[in-house]
Amino acid sequence: MGETSKRLASAAVLILFYLFMIFYPGFYYLQTYLILLLGGAIGIKEFYNLSDRGEDGRPFRGTGVFFMLLVISFYYFRFLGSQNQFEAPLFFLQNIKYFIPPFNPVPVAFLLLFIVTFTLQITKRPLDGAIFSVSSTFLGVFYVAVPLGHFLLLLGMAQGIYYIVFVSVVTFLTDAGAYFGGRWFGRHPAGLAISPKKPGKVT
């Protein structure tokens, strides 16, 4: 099986899995929450791999992963409180005020992330590369957790699932267009660190 055939086969499986994730509301969309946590862990790992500059500065991986999981969890709790497709668990309903507006725990989590990361930098590492280490750790959590969290918020809206489908289709088409465009018209690998085998340079 060629590379393109493998990509098409894996895409078909992932599409079915994705549709199950967003259309099956059973057990409080727990499968969606867990898949987003897994996707977030993979995404932030890739981000931190690209951000690692060694002695010149590197992100605090464990801290970033922990806060990424925490922020996505806060968004999931807010989703449970805002959606009207099913009744949230009793324990959650008794403490819902801590997860829905006007109180928002996400900014508090990011403030705590900054404090913890800055403290770790001062106590565990030299000052060289401090700004890069702190900022890359913070940005990794923001870049990964906030979009995935808003995926949940969209899912909780009355017509939010249609926005999710629209964005997903557009993303899929642009990515597929870039891939096949590179395959058909590219002559040399693009040389991107995140995807070293991606074709795309036309000379």
PDB file of C-alpha atoms in Angstrom:
ATOM      1  CA  MET A   1       0.000   0.000   0.000  1.00  0.00           C
ATOM      2  CA  GLY A   2       1.412   3.371  -1.025  1.00  0.00           C
ATOM      3  CA  GLU A   3       1.742   6.398   1.222  1.00  0.00           C
ATOM      4  CA  THR A   4      -1.318   8.108  -0.266  1.00  0.00           C
ATOM      5  CA  SER A   5      -3.447   4.975   0.176  1.00  0.00           C
ATOM      6  CA  LYS A   6      -2.338   4.692   3.793  1.00  0.00           C
ATOM      7  CA  ARG A   7      -3.243   8.311   4.403  1.00  0.00           C
ATOM      8  CA  LEU A   8      -6.690   7.861   2.860  1.00  0.00           C
ATOM      9  CA  ALA A   9      -7.358   4.697   4.865  1.00  0.00           C
ATOM     10  CA  SER A  10      -6.257   6.292   8.122  1.00  0.00           C
ATOM     11  CA  ALA A  11      -8.297   9.408   7.310  1.00  0.00           C
ATOM     12  CA  ALA A  12     -11.434   7.293   6.796  1.00  0.00           C
ATOM     13  CA  VAL A  13     -10.964   5.620  10.181  1.00  0.00           C
ATOM     14  CA  LEU A  14     -10.264   8.927  11.904  1.00  0.00           C
ATOM     15  CA  ILE A  15     -13.347  10.538  10.355  1.00  0.00           C
ATOM     16  CA  LEU A  16     -15.592   7.785  11.737  1.00  0.00           C
ATOM     17  CA  PHE A  17     -13.910   8.115  15.119  1.00  0.00           C
ATOM     18  CA  TYR A  18     -14.292  11.892  14.979  1.00  0.00           C
ATOM     19  CA  LEU A  19     -17.997  11.696  14.132  1.00  0.00           C
ATOM     20  CA  PHE A  20     -18.542   9.376  17.080  1.00  0.00           C
ATOM     21  CA  MET A  21     -16.676  11.812  19.299  1.00  0.00           C
ATOM     22  CA  ILE A  22     -18.878  14.806  18.480  1.00  0.00           C
ATOM     23  CA  PHE A  23     -22.277  13.197  17.832  1.00  0.00           C
ATOM     24  CA  TYR A  24     -22.521  10.654  20.650  1.00  0.00           C
ATOM     25  CA  PRO A  25     -23.588  12.465  23.854  1.00  0.00           C
ATOM     26  CA  GLY A  26     -23.702   9.356  26.035  1.00  0.00           C
ATOM     27  CA  PHE A  27     -22.037   9.486  29.446  1.00  0.00           C
ATOM     28  CA  TYR A  28     -21.564  13.257  29.430  1.00  0.00           C
ATOM     29  CA  TYR A  29     -19.384  13.367  26.276  1.00  0.00           C
ATOM     30  CA  LEU A  30     -16.649  11.756  28.322  1.00  0.00           C
ATOM     31  CA  GLN A  31     -15.118  10.189  25.207  1.00  0.00           C
ATOM     32  CA  THR A  32     -14.744  13.668  23.698  1.00  0.00           C
ATOM     33  CA  TYR A  33     -13.068  14.962  26.831  1.00  0.00           C
ATOM     34  CA  LEU A  34     -10.603  12.066  26.971  1.00  0.00           C
ATOM     35  CA  ILE A  35      -9.758  12.312  23.270  1.00  0.00           C
ATOM     36  CA  LEU A  36      -9.108  16.036  23.629  1.00  0.00           C
ATOM     37  CA  LEU A  37      -6.812  15.345  26.569  1.00  0.00           C
ATOM     38  CA  LEU A  38      -4.914  12.814  24.479  1.00  0.00           C
ATOM     39  CA  GLY A  39      -4.734  15.168  21.504  1.00  0.00           C
ATOM     40  CA  GLY A  40      -3.601  17.971  23.775  1.00  0.00           C
ATOM     41  CA  ALA A  41      -0.830  15.810  25.238  1.00  0.00           C
ATOM     42  CA  ILE A  42       0.419  14.933  21.755  1.00  0.00           C
ATOM     43  CA  GLY A  43       0.160  18.532  20.563  1.00  0.00           C
ATOM     44  CA  ILE A  44       1.981  20.088  23.485  1.00  0.00           C
ATOM     45  CA  LYS A  45       4.712  17.437  23.255  1.00  0.00           C
ATOM     46  CA  GLU A  46       5.305  18.418  19.619  1.00  0.00           C
ATOM     47  CA  PHE A  47       5.243  22.112  20.517  1.00  0.00           C
ATOM     48  CA  TYR A  48       7.789  21.668  23.285  1.00  0.00           C
ATOM     49  CA  ASN A  49      10.026  19.535  21.068  1.00  0.00           C
ATOM     50  CA  LEU A  50      10.144  22.387  18.555  1.00  0.00           C
ATOM     51  CA  SER A  51      10.691  24.954  21.327  1.00  0.00           C
ATOM     52  CA  ASP A  52      13.588  23.193  23.032  1.00  0.00           C
ATOM     53  CA  ARG A  53      16.782  25.215  22.596  1.00  0.00           C
ATOM     54  CA  GLY A  54      18.843  23.266  25.102  1.00  0.00           C
ATOM     55  CA  GLU A  55      21.028  25.430  27.303  1.00  0.00           C
ATOM     56  CA  ASP A  56      19.631  28.584  25.681  1.00  0.00           C
ATOM     57  CA  GLY A  57      16.182  27.863  27.080  1.00  0.00           C
ATOM     58  CA  ARG A  58      13.665  25.062  27.114  1.00  0.00           C
ATOM     59  CA  PRO A  59      10.085  24.752  28.346  1.00  0.00           C
ATOM     60  CA  PHE A  60       9.104  23.091  31.601  1.00  0.00           C
ATOM     61  CA  ARG A  61       7.443  20.085  30.024  1.00  0.00           C
ATOM     62  CA  GLY A  62       5.855  18.462  33.063  1.00  0.00           C
ATOM     63  CA  THR A  63       4.445  21.755  34.314  1.00  0.00           C
ATOM     64  CA  GLY A  64       3.087  22.624  30.892  1.00  0.00           C
ATOM     65  CA  VAL A  65       1.418  19.245  30.408  1.00  0.00           C
ATOM     66  CA  PHE A  66      -0.184  19.410  33.853  1.00  0.00           C
ATOM     67  CA  PHE A  67      -1.647  22.866  33.291  1.00  0.00           C
ATOM     68  CA  MET A  68      -2.769  21.942  29.775  1.00  0.00           C
ATOM     69  CA  LEU A  69      -4.776  19.050  31.222  1.00  0.00           C
ATOM     70  CA  LEU A  70      -6.106  21.326  33.958  1.00  0.00           C
ATOM     71  CA  VAL A  71      -7.263  24.051  31.553  1.00  0.00           C
ATOM     72  CA  ILE A  72      -9.001  21.582  29.236  1.00  0.00           C
ATOM     73  CA  SER A  73     -10.696  20.072  32.299  1.00  0.00           C
ATOM     74  CA  PHE A  74     -11.973  23.508  33.317  1.00  0.00           C
ATOM     75  CA  TYR A  75     -13.407  23.986  29.839  1.00  0.00           C
ATOM     76  CA  TYR A  76     -15.056  20.567  30.064  1.00  0.00           C
ATOM     77  CA  PHE A  77     -16.676  21.490  33.374  1.00  0.00           C
ATOM     78  CA  ARG A  78     -17.928  24.716  31.832  1.00  0.00           C
ATOM     79  CA  PHE A  79     -19.289  22.714  28.897  1.00  0.00           C
ATOM     80  CA  LEU A  80     -21.221  20.478  31.287  1.00  0.00           C
ATOM     81  CA  GLY A  81     -22.781  23.533  32.868  1.00  0.00           C
ATOM     82  CA  SER A  82     -23.685  25.311  29.626  1.00  0.00           C
ATOM     83  CA  GLN A  83     -25.050  22.504  27.431  1.00  0.00           C
ATOM     84  CA  ASN A  84     -28.712  21.429  27.447  1.00  0.00           C
ATOM     85  CA  GLN A  85     -28.449  17.979  25.857  1.00  0.00           C
ATOM     86  CA  PHE A  86     -28.382  16.069  29.153  1.00  0.00           C
ATOM     87  CA  GLU A  87     -28.447  16.675  32.885  1.00  0.00           C
ATOM     88  CA  ALA A  88     -25.028  17.080  34.423  1.00  0.00           C
ATOM     89  CA  PRO A  89     -23.944  14.874  37.365  1.00  0.00           C
ATOM     90  CA  LEU A  90     -25.398  15.809  40.744  1.00  0.00           C
ATOM     91  CA  PHE A  91     -22.011  16.533  42.291  1.00  0.00           C
ATOM     92  CA  PHE A  92     -21.232  18.943  39.485  1.00  0.00           C
ATOM     93  CA  LEU A  93     -24.604  20.690  39.767  1.00  0.00           C
ATOM     94  CA  GLN A  94     -23.943  21.306  43.457  1.00  0.00           C
ATOM     95  CA  ASN A  95     -20.654  23.066  42.637  1.00  0.00           C
ATOM     96  CA  ILE A  96     -21.507  24.538  39.241  1.00  0.00           C
ATOM     97  CA  LYS A  97     -20.904  28.114  40.371  1.00  0.00           C
ATOM     98  CA  TYR A  98     -17.155  27.462  40.328  1.00  0.00           C
ATOM     99  CA  PHE A  99     -17.110  26.563  36.631  1.00  0.00           C
ATOM    100  CA  ILE A 100     -19.529  28.882  34.835  1.00  0.00           C
ATOM    101  CA  PRO A 101     -19.635  32.696  34.368  1.00  0.00           C
ATOM    102  CA  PRO A 102     -19.273  35.090  36.064  1.00  0.00           C
ATOM    103  CA  PHE A 103     -16.472  33.016  37.605  1.00  0.00           C
ATOM    104  CA  ASN A 104     -13.935  31.655  35.137  1.00  0.00           C
ATOM    105  CA  PRO A 105     -11.132  29.447  36.501  1.00  0.00           C
ATOM    106  CA  VAL A 106      -9.124  29.472  33.249  1.00  0.00           C
ATOM    107  CA  PRO A 107      -7.448  32.898  33.758  1.00  0.00           C
ATOM    108  CA  VAL A 108      -6.646  31.856  37.328  1.00  0.00           C
ATOM    109  CA  ALA A 109      -4.980  28.707  35.999  1.00  0.00           C
ATOM    110  CA  PHE A 110      -2.859  30.725  33.565  1.00  0.00           C
ATOM    111  CA  LEU A 111      -1.843  33.151  36.311  1.00  0.00           C
ATOM    112  CA  LEU A 112      -0.847  30.221  38.491  1.00  0.00           C
ATOM    113  CA  LEU A 113       1.040  28.692  35.545  1.00  0.00           C
ATOM    114  CA  PHE A 114       3.077  31.874  35.160  1.00  0.00           C
ATOM    115  CA  ILE A 115       3.879  32.022  38.876  1.00  0.00           C
ATOM    116  CA  VAL A 116       4.860  28.347  39.082  1.00  0.00           C
ATOM    117  CA  THR A 117       6.962  28.472  35.915  1.00  0.00           C
ATOM    118  CA  PHE A 118       8.743  31.644  36.982  1.00  0.00           C
ATOM    119  CA  THR A 119       9.436  30.161  40.422  1.00  0.00           C
ATOM    120  CA  LEU A 120      10.821  26.971  38.879  1.00  0.00           C
ATOM    121  CA  GLN A 121      13.061  29.005  36.595  1.00  0.00           C
ATOM    122  CA  ILE A 122      14.507  30.992  39.488  1.00  0.00           C
ATOM    123  CA  THR A 123      15.054  28.010  41.770  1.00  0.00           C
ATOM    124  CA  LYS A 124      16.018  25.248  39.323  1.00  0.00           C
ATOM    125  CA  ARG A 125      17.741  26.841  36.325  1.00  0.00           C
ATOM    126  CA  PRO A 126      20.212  29.618  35.515  1.00  0.00           C
ATOM    127  CA  LEU A 127      18.881  32.995  34.473  1.00  0.00           C
ATOM    128  CA  ASP A 128      20.205  32.540  30.939  1.00  0.00           C
ATOM    129  CA  GLY A 129      17.256  31.664  28.741  1.00  0.00           C
ATOM    130  CA  ALA A 130      14.741  32.423  31.499  1.00  0.00           C
ATOM    131  CA  ILE A 131      12.410  34.531  29.364  1.00  0.00           C
ATOM    132  CA  PHE A 132      12.343  31.918  26.624  1.00  0.00           C
ATOM    133  CA  SER A 133      11.735  29.040  29.047  1.00  0.00           C
ATOM    134  CA  VAL A 134       8.871  30.756  30.837  1.00  0.00           C
ATOM    135  CA  SER A 135       7.240  32.145  27.702  1.00  0.00           C
ATOM    136  CA  SER A 136       7.494  28.894  25.715  1.00  0.00           C
ATOM    137  CA  THR A 137       5.965  26.937  28.591  1.00  0.00           C
ATOM    138  CA  PHE A 138       3.118  29.436  28.880  1.00  0.00           C
ATOM    139  CA  LEU A 139       2.546  29.695  25.134  1.00  0.00           C
ATOM    140  CA  GLY A 140       2.464  25.917  24.712  1.00  0.00           C
ATOM    141  CA  VAL A 141      -0.393  25.599  27.195  1.00  0.00           C
ATOM    142  CA  PHE A 142      -2.273  28.528  25.662  1.00  0.00           C
ATOM    143  CA  TYR A 143      -1.745  27.381  22.073  1.00  0.00           C
ATOM    144  CA  VAL A 144      -2.971  23.841  22.745  1.00  0.00           C
ATOM    145  CA  ALA A 145      -5.517  24.058  25.561  1.00  0.00           C
ATOM    146  CA  VAL A 146      -7.519  27.148  24.593  1.00  0.00           C
ATOM    147  CA  PRO A 147      -8.527  26.009  21.065  1.00  0.00           C
ATOM    148  CA  LEU A 148      -9.388  22.519  22.333  1.00  0.00           C
ATOM    149  CA  GLY A 149     -11.342  24.042  25.196  1.00  0.00           C
ATOM    150  CA  HIS A 150     -13.335  26.222  22.837  1.00  0.00           C
ATOM    151  CA  PHE A 151     -14.110  23.110  20.826  1.00  0.00           C
ATOM    152  CA  LEU A 152     -16.029  21.957  23.905  1.00  0.00           C
ATOM    153  CA  LEU A 153     -17.715  25.333  24.318  1.00  0.00           C
ATOM    154  CA  LEU A 154     -18.880  25.207  20.701  1.00  0.00           C
ATOM    155  CA  LEU A 155     -20.186  21.700  21.263  1.00  0.00           C
ATOM    156  CA  GLY A 156     -22.295  23.016  24.126  1.00  0.00           C
ATOM    157  CA  MET A 157     -23.991  25.703  22.010  1.00  0.00           C
ATOM    158  CA  ALA A 158     -27.406  25.091  20.461  1.00  0.00           C
ATOM    159  CA  GLN A 159     -26.061  25.075  16.891  1.00  0.00           C
ATOM    160  CA  GLY A 160     -22.426  24.699  17.827  1.00  0.00           C
ATOM    161  CA  ILE A 161     -21.972  21.299  16.255  1.00  0.00           C
ATOM    162  CA  TYR A 162     -22.542  22.817  12.807  1.00  0.00           C
ATOM    163  CA  TYR A 163     -19.721  25.293  13.400  1.00  0.00           C
ATOM    164  CA  ILE A 164     -17.492  22.401  14.460  1.00  0.00           C
ATOM    165  CA  VAL A 165     -18.319  20.460  11.304  1.00  0.00           C
ATOM    166  CA  PHE A 166     -17.721  23.541   9.144  1.00  0.00           C
ATOM    167  CA  VAL A 167     -14.330  24.315  10.679  1.00  0.00           C
ATOM    168  CA  SER A 168     -13.361  20.640  10.521  1.00  0.00           C
ATOM    169  CA  VAL A 169     -14.261  20.355   6.836  1.00  0.00           C
ATOM    170  CA  VAL A 170     -12.383  23.554   5.952  1.00  0.00           C
ATOM    171  CA  THR A 171      -9.325  22.387   7.904  1.00  0.00           C
ATOM    172  CA  PHE A 172      -9.429  18.967   6.266  1.00  0.00           C
ATOM    173  CA  LEU A 173      -9.766  20.423   2.773  1.00  0.00           C
ATOM    174  CA  THR A 174      -6.922  22.900   3.215  1.00  0.00           C
ATOM    175  CA  ASP A 175      -4.637  20.242   4.668  1.00  0.00           C
ATOM    176  CA  ALA A 176      -5.546  17.777   1.912  1.00  0.00           C
ATOM    177  CA  GLY A 177      -5.043  20.508  -0.688  1.00  0.00           C
ATOM    178  CA  ALA A 178      -1.599  21.297   0.701  1.00  0.00           C
ATOM    179  CA  TYR A 179      -0.650  17.615   0.718  1.00  0.00           C
ATOM    180  CA  PHE A 180      -1.823  16.775  -2.795  1.00  0.00           C
ATOM    181  CA  GLY A 181      -0.595  20.109  -4.139  1.00  0.00           C
ATOM    182  CA  GLY A 182       2.841  19.294  -2.785  1.00  0.00           C
ATOM    183  CA  ARG A 183       2.679  15.772  -4.192  1.00  0.00           C
ATOM    184  CA  TRP A 184       1.672  16.946  -7.653  1.00  0.00           C
ATOM    185  CA  PHE A 185       3.668  20.159  -8.014  1.00  0.00           C
ATOM    186  CA  GLY A 186       6.439  19.937  -5.415  1.00  0.00           C
ATOM    187  CA  ARG A 187       9.914  18.912  -6.455  1.00  0.00           C
ATOM    188  CA  HIS A 188      11.873  18.872  -3.201  1.00  0.00           C
ATOM    189  CA  PRO A 189      11.028  18.378   0.492  1.00  0.00           C
ATOM    190  CA  ALA A 190       9.998  21.601   2.195  1.00  0.00           C
ATOM    191  CA  GLY A 191      12.470  20.923   4.999  1.00  0.00           C
ATOM    192  CA  LEU A 192      10.070  21.861   7.792  1.00  0.00           C
ATOM    193  CA  ALA A 193      11.158  20.728  11.242  1.00  0.00           C
ATOM    194  CA  ILE A 194       7.618  19.712  12.173  1.00  0.00           C
ATOM    195  CA  SER A 195       7.155  17.678   8.985  1.00  0.00           C
ATOM    196  CA  PRO A 196      10.536  16.994   7.368  1.00  0.00           C
ATOM    197  CA  LYS A 197       9.152  14.791   4.571  1.00  0.00           C
ATOM    198  CA  LYS A 198       6.432  17.194   3.456  1.00  0.00           C
ATOM    199  CA  PRO A 199       6.808  18.004  -0.262  1.00  0.00           C
ATOM    200  CA  GLY A 200       6.274  21.510  -1.437  1.00  0.00           C
ATOM    201  CA  LYS A 201       9.297  23.352  -2.830  1.00  0.00           C
ATOM    202  CA  VAL A 202       8.854  24.016  -6.522  1.00  0.00           C
ATOM    203  CA  THR A 203      12.018  24.914  -8.409  1.00  0.00           C
TER     204      THR A 203
END
